[in-house]
C-alpha atoms as one frame of an Amber mdcrd trajectory, in Angstrom:
protein
  28.679 -16.873  22.052  27.823 -20.193  20.652  25.379 -19.879  17.719  23.417
 -22.931  17.281  21.666 -23.010  13.618  18.187 -23.725  12.734  19.400 -25.459
   9.393  21.726 -28.428   8.710  23.324 -26.837   6.046  24.362 -23.742   8.214
  27.227 -23.815   9.819  27.344 -22.381  13.475  30.739 -20.789  12.402  29.500
 -19.367   9.065  29.464 -15.432   9.115  25.692 -15.214   8.099  24.641 -17.809
  10.789  23.388 -15.418  13.382  21.525 -13.562  10.632  19.849 -16.773   9.192
  19.240 -18.099  12.757  17.489 -14.427  13.928  15.331 -14.068  10.824  14.222
 -17.759  10.807  13.201 -17.133  14.551  11.402 -13.711  13.513   9.618 -15.866
  10.389  11.174 -13.507   8.087  13.042 -16.603   6.232  12.358 -20.218   5.858
  14.127 -22.968   4.630  12.778 -25.459   2.021  10.367 -28.463   2.470  13.485
 -30.717   3.472  14.434 -28.240   6.395  17.672 -26.888   4.547  18.381 -22.986
   3.945  20.368 -23.390   0.793  22.681 -20.680   1.424  24.266 -20.518  -2.031
  21.017 -20.594  -3.800  19.680 -17.443  -5.604  16.919 -15.406  -4.259  14.263
 -14.647  -6.898  12.619 -11.096  -6.890   9.437 -12.469  -5.921  11.030 -14.149
  -2.900  12.525 -10.788  -2.256   8.908  -9.330  -2.072   7.966 -12.097   0.361
  10.880 -11.378   2.407  10.223  -7.496   2.612   6.225  -8.307   3.391   7.214
 -10.292   6.287   9.731  -7.700   7.650   7.187  -5.249   7.440   4.721  -7.736
   9.455   2.356  -7.492   6.521   2.464 -11.100   5.378  -1.086 -11.854   6.069
  -2.373  -8.921   4.357   0.017  -9.902   1.396  -1.583 -13.397   1.160  -4.998
 -11.936   0.922  -4.051  -9.433  -1.857  -4.730 -10.146  -5.261  -3.678  -7.803
  -8.009  -2.572  -7.417 -11.640  -0.335  -4.456 -11.161   2.355  -6.483 -13.476
   1.345  -8.451 -16.579   4.026 -10.966 -15.726   2.741 -11.701 -12.065  -0.758
 -12.774 -12.633  -3.305 -13.229  -9.605  -2.453 -16.949  -9.324   1.226 -16.350
  -8.929   2.353 -17.494  -5.363   3.694 -14.208  -4.731   1.007 -12.006  -6.261
   0.118 -10.361  -2.968   3.495 -10.086  -1.834   4.598  -8.413  -4.959   1.619
  -6.345  -4.758   1.979  -5.235  -1.321   5.523  -4.366  -1.677   4.849  -2.004
  -4.654   1.835  -0.348  -2.918   4.160   0.686   0.119   6.628   2.167  -2.591
   9.340  -0.555  -1.818   9.684  -2.136  -5.122   9.032  -1.337  -8.742   8.988
  -3.076 -11.863  11.244  -2.607 -14.770   8.796  -0.747 -16.893   6.150  -1.880
 -19.344   4.302  -3.523 -16.868   6.831  -5.874 -16.176   8.447  -7.135 -12.574
  10.363 -10.205 -13.409   9.222 -12.243 -10.567  11.713 -15.053 -11.604  14.485
 -12.683 -11.992  17.301 -13.325  -9.270  17.383 -10.293  -7.065  20.766  -8.252
  -7.042  22.552  -6.781  -4.257  21.568  -3.262  -5.472  17.872  -3.938  -5.870
  17.767  -5.543  -2.272  19.520  -2.385  -0.937  17.091  -0.174  -2.807  14.098
  -2.123  -0.940  15.597  -2.109   2.170  16.410   1.733   2.250  12.638   2.091
   1.081  11.668  -0.344   3.879  13.282   1.687   6.864  12.022   4.961   5.499
  15.040   6.314   3.850  14.056   6.621   0.013  13.686  10.417   0.490  17.316
  10.756   1.558  18.472   8.202  -0.980  16.784  10.603  -3.620  18.281  13.613
  -2.089  21.708  11.930  -2.674  20.961  11.206  -6.317  18.282   8.647  -6.509
  18.828   5.734  -8.294  21.313   4.048  -7.788  23.937   6.083  -6.288  21.735
   7.491  -3.726  20.636   4.097  -2.699  24.129   2.722  -2.473  25.037   5.540
  -0.474  22.520   5.394   2.434  22.497   1.429   2.588  26.472   1.760   2.645
  26.153   4.408   5.401  23.626   2.352   7.319  25.768  -0.722   7.226  23.667
  -3.079   4.979  26.635  -4.227   2.909  28.800  -4.929   6.023  30.227  -8.823
   5.631  28.724  -8.912   2.135  30.875 -10.098  -0.888  29.836  -9.675  -4.249
  29.434  -7.021  -6.734  26.242  -4.522  -6.584  24.745  -5.703  -9.566  25.530
  -9.457  -9.147  22.758 -11.932  -7.655  22.506 -12.190  -4.046  22.350 -15.516
  -2.739  20.452 -16.643   0.425  23.194 -16.268   2.858  23.843 -12.867   1.648
  20.281 -11.402   1.585  19.790 -12.869   5.014  22.774 -10.749   6.101  21.863
  -7.516   4.372  18.090  -7.870   5.864  19.642  -8.711   9.301  22.114  -5.856
   8.790  19.181  -3.585   8.370  17.732  -4.239  11.529  20.517  -2.959  13.282
  20.702   0.294  11.117
């Protein structure tokens, strides 16, 4: 099948093109203000929280939420509601000491943990050893890492985040 992409910087033959296109159609991921996807750019933890909220259909609720659950995500931070909503759902955690690290790049492992929790497999992951091994095992078993390049502690770029989220829809 021919994949037509929504973004000029995503080749129709790219291994992540279908994922990017589908998630864009669902309103889960967006491009920049110039209409580009920027597949090689990193994704921050704040952006990952926004993607998770959209995936859960909670974007409007998240936009309304304002909280100080993390000292480094003030109420005027653009992602405050997304981070708060994802934390409230038990999908994301901070680093401890009240910090979330909204500008830090999300790693493959952190994203895998988020997706495992989004789809309700957190207890399964905990039963299999918890953080990080149990989450890696569940994510691998569910196919979230299919087609992914990069080590678990490496930062996930936009193309790979799209592919992991898309894979999770199929798992």
